[in-house]
GROMACS .gro file of C-alpha atoms in nm:
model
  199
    1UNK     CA    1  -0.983  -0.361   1.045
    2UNK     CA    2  -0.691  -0.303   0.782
    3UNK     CA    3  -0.859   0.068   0.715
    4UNK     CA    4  -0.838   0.135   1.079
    5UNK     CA    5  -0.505   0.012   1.195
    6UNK     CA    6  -0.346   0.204   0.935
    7UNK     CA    7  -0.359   0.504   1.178
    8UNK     CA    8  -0.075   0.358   1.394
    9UNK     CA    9   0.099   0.283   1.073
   10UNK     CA   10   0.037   0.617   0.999
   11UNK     CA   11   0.154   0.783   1.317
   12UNK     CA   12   0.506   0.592   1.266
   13UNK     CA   13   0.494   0.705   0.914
   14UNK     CA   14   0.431   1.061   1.018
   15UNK     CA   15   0.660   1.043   1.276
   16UNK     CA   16   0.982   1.006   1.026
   17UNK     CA   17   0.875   1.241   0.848
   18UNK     CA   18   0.829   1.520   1.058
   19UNK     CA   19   1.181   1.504   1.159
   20UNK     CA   20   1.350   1.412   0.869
   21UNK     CA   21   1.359   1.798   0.723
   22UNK     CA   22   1.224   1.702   0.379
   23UNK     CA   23   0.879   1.828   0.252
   24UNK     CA   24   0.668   1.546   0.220
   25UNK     CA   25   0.551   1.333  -0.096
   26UNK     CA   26   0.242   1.327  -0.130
   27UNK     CA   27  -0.047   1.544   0.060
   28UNK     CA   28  -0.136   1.468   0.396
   29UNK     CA   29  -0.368   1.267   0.528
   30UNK     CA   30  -0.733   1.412   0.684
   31UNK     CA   31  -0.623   1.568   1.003
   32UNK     CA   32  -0.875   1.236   1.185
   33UNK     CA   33  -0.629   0.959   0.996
   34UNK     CA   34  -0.305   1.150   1.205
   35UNK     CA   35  -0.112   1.100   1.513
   36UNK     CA   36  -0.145   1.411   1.693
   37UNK     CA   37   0.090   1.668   1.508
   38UNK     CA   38   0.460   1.768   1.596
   39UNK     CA   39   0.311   2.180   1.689
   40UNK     CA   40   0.090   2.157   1.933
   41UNK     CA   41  -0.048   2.452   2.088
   42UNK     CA   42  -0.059   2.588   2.408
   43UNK     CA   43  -0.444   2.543   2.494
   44UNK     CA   44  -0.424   2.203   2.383
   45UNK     CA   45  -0.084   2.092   2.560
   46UNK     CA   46  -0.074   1.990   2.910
   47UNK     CA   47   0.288   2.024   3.086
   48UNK     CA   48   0.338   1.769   3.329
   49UNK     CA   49   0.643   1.671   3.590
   50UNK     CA   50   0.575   1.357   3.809
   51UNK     CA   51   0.851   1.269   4.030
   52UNK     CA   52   0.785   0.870   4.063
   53UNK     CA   53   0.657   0.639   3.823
   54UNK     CA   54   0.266   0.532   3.832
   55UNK     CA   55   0.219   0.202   4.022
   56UNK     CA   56   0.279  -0.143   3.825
   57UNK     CA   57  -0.131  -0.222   3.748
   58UNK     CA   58  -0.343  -0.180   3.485
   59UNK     CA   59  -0.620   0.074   3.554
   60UNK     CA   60  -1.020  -0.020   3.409
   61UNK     CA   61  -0.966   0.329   3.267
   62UNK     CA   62  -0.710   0.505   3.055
   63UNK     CA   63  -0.687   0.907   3.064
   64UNK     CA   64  -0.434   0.969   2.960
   65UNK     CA   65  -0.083   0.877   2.822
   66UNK     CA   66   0.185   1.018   3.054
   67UNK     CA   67   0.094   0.823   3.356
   68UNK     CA   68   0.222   0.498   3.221
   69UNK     CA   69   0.584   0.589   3.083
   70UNK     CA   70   0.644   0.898   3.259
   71UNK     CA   71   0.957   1.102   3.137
   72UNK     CA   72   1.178   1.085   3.462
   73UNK     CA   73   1.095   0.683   3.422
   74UNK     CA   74   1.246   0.684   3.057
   75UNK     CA   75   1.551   0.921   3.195
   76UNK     CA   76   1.646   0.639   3.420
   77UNK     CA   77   1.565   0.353   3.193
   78UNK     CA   78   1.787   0.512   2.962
   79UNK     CA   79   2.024   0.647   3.198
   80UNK     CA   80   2.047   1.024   3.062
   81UNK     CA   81   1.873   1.361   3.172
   82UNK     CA   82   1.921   1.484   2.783
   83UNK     CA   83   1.655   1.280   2.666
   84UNK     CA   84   1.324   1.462   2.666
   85UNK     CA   85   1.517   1.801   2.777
   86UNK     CA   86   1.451   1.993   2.458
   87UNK     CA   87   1.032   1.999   2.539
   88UNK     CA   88   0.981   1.767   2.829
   89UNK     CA   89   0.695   1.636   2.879
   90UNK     CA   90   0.351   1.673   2.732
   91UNK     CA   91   0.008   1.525   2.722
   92UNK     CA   92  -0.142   1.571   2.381
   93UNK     CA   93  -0.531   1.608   2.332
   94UNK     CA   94  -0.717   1.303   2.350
   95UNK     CA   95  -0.858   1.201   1.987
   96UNK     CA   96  -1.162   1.001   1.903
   97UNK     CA   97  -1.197   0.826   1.593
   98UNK     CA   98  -1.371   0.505   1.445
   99UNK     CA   99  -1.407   0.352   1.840
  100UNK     CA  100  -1.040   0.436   1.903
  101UNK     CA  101  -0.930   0.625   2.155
  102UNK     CA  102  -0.592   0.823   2.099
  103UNK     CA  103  -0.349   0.927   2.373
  104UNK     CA  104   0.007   1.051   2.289
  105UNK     CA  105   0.273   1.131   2.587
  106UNK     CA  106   0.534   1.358   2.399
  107UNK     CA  107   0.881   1.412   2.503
  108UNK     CA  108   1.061   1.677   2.267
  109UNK     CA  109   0.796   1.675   2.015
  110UNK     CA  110   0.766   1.356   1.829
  111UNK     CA  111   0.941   1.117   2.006
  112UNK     CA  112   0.708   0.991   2.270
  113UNK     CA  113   0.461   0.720   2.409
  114UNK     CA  114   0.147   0.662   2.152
  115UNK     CA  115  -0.149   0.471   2.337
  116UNK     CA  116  -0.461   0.363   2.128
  117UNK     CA  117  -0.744   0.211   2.338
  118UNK     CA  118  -0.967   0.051   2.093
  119UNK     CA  119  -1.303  -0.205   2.193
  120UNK     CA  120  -1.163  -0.597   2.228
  121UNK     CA  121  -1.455  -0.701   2.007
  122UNK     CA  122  -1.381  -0.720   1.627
  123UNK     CA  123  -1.036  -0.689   1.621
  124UNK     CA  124  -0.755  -0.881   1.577
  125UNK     CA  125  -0.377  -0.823   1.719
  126UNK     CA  126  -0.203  -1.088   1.489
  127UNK     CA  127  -0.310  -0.848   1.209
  128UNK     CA  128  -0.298  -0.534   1.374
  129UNK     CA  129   0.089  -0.643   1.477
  130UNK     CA  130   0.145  -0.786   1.121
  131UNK     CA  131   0.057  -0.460   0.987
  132UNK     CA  132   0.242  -0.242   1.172
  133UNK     CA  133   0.582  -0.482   1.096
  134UNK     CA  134   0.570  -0.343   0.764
  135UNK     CA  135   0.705  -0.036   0.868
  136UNK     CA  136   1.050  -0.176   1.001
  137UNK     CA  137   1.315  -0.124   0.800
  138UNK     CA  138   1.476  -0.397   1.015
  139UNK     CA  139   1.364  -0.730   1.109
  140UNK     CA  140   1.177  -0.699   1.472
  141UNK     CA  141   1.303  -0.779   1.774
  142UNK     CA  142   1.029  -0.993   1.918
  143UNK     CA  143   0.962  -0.986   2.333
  144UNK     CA  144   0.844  -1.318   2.447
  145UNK     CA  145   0.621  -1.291   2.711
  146UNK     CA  146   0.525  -0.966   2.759
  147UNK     CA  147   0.140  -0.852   2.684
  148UNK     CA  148  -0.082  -0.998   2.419
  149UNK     CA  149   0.274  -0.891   2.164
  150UNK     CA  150   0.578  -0.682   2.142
  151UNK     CA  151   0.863  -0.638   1.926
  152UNK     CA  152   1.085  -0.299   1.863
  153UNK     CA  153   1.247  -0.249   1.524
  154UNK     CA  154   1.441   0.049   1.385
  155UNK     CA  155   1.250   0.233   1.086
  156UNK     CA  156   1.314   0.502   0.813
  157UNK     CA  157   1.557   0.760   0.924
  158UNK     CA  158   1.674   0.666   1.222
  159UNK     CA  159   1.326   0.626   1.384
  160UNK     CA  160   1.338   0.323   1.636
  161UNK     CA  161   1.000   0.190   1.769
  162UNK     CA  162   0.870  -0.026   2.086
  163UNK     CA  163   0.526  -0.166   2.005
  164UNK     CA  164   0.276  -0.377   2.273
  165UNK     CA  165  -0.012  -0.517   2.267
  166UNK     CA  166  -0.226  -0.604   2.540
  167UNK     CA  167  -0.631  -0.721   2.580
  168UNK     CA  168  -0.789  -0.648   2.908
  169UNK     CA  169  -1.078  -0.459   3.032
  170UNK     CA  170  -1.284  -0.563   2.727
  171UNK     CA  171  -1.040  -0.348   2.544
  172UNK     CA  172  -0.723  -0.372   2.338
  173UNK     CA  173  -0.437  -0.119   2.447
  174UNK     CA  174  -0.162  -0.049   2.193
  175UNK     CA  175   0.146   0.121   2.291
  176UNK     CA  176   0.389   0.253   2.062
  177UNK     CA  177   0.672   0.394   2.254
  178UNK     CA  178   0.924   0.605   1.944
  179UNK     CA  179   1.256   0.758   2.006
  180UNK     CA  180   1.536   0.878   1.762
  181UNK     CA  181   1.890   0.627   1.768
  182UNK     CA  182   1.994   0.365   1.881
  183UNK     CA  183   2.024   0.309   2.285
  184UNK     CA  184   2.131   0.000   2.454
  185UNK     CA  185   1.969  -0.325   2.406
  186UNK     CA  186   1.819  -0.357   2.767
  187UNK     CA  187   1.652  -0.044   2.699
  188UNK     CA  188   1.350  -0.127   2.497
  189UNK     CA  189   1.281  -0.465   2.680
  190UNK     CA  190   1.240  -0.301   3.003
  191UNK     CA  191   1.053  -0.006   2.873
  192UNK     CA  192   0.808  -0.324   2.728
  193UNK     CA  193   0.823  -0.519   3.060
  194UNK     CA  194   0.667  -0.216   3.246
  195UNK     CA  195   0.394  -0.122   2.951
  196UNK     CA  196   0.285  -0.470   2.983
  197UNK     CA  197   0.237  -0.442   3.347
  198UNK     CA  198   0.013  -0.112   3.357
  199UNK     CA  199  -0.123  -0.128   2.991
   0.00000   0.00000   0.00000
C-alpha cells in the first residue's frame, strides 16, 4: 500500500518542482510512478468550458476530472477571473496503473484538481492520509466532517494543497486539489465541502 500511495506523494512532489525553475535532483521517476506531466500535448489534451457547476452527487462512475471542480466554479470560489487564465482548463489523459485510476483537471498547467479512483478493498485512508502529510511543510489544516478525510497544508515553494478522501461505490476517491499562494481561508474549506459532496 506504502509503494502505491507514493504516486500522490509523488504528484505533489512533482508538482513543486515543475514550477520552481530549478533542474531537478535526482532522475525522474518511470513515466507510470508520475502525475500526468506539466506539457501535455495537443492529441492528448481535451479543452473544456462548462458554464455551471456539475450537480452536488456522487456519480457510480468517474470519467473524468473536470466535471467535479470545474474552472468557472474555482473562479467564483476564489473570487478572481485570473486564476486559470494563463491555460484554462484541461482534461488530462486518463492513466491506469496498479488498480488506480488517474484523472487530473488542469488549470494553467500544474495547478489543478488530481482525482485517483482506486478499489475500496485493501486499502487504508488513515495511511494513505498519513503519508501524504509528510509532504506539508506546514502543519495541516484538518476539515472535520467532510468525506472519509481532508486537510490542506502549504508545501515546498509556495505549493498549497487541498486533499479528500472519500469511500463509496466500492471505491476510494482521492482528490488533491493544488494551487500556487496563499488565498483566503474560506477558500479551501468550501472547495472541500463540494468535493465531498460529488466525490
Amino acid at each position: 500500500m506504502k509503494r502505491t500511495w507514493g504516486l500522490l506523494t509523488v504528484g505533489v512532489l512533482l508538482l513543486v518542482t515543475a514550477c520552481s525553475g530549478e533542474p531537478a535532483q535526482s532522475a525522474p521517476p518511470p513515466p507510470s510512478t508520475t502525475v500526468p506531466a506539466v506539457s501535455t500535448t495537443t492529441s492528448k489534451v481535451t479543452s473544456t468550458t462548462p458554464t455551471t457547476p456539475p450537480p452536488p452527487a456522487s456519480p457510480a462512475k468517474v470519467t473524468a476530472a473536470c466535471p467535479f471542480l470545474p474552472l468557472v466554479e474555482v473562479q467564483q470560489i476564489m473570487g478572481t477571473a485570473e486564476f486559470g487564465q494563463k491555460g484554462g482548463q484541461q482534461e488530462a489523459a486518463v492513466k491506469k496503473e496498479d488498480g488506480i485510476t488517474k484523472y487530473a483537471c488542469q488549470y494553467n498547467g500544474v495547478v489543478g484538481l488530481y482525482l485517483h479512483v482506486l478499489p475500496e478493498k485493501g486499502w487504508s485512508v488513515p495511511s494513505m492520509s498519513a503519508e501524504a502529510k509528510k509532504e506539508c511543510v506546514t502543519p495541516p489544516t484538518m476539515l472535520p466532517g467532510i468525506g472519509e478525510t481532508a486537510w490542506y497544508c502549504e508545501n515546498k515553494d509556495d505549493f498549497e494543497s487541498l486533499l479528500v478522501y472519500k469511500r463509496g461505490h466500492g471505491q476510494i476517491r482521492i482528490a488533491l486539489f493544488s494551487t500556487i499562494g496563499k488565498t483566503r481561508p474560506d477558500v479551501y474549506p468550501t472547495i472541500a465541502e463540494r468535493l465531498g459532496e460529488r466525490l
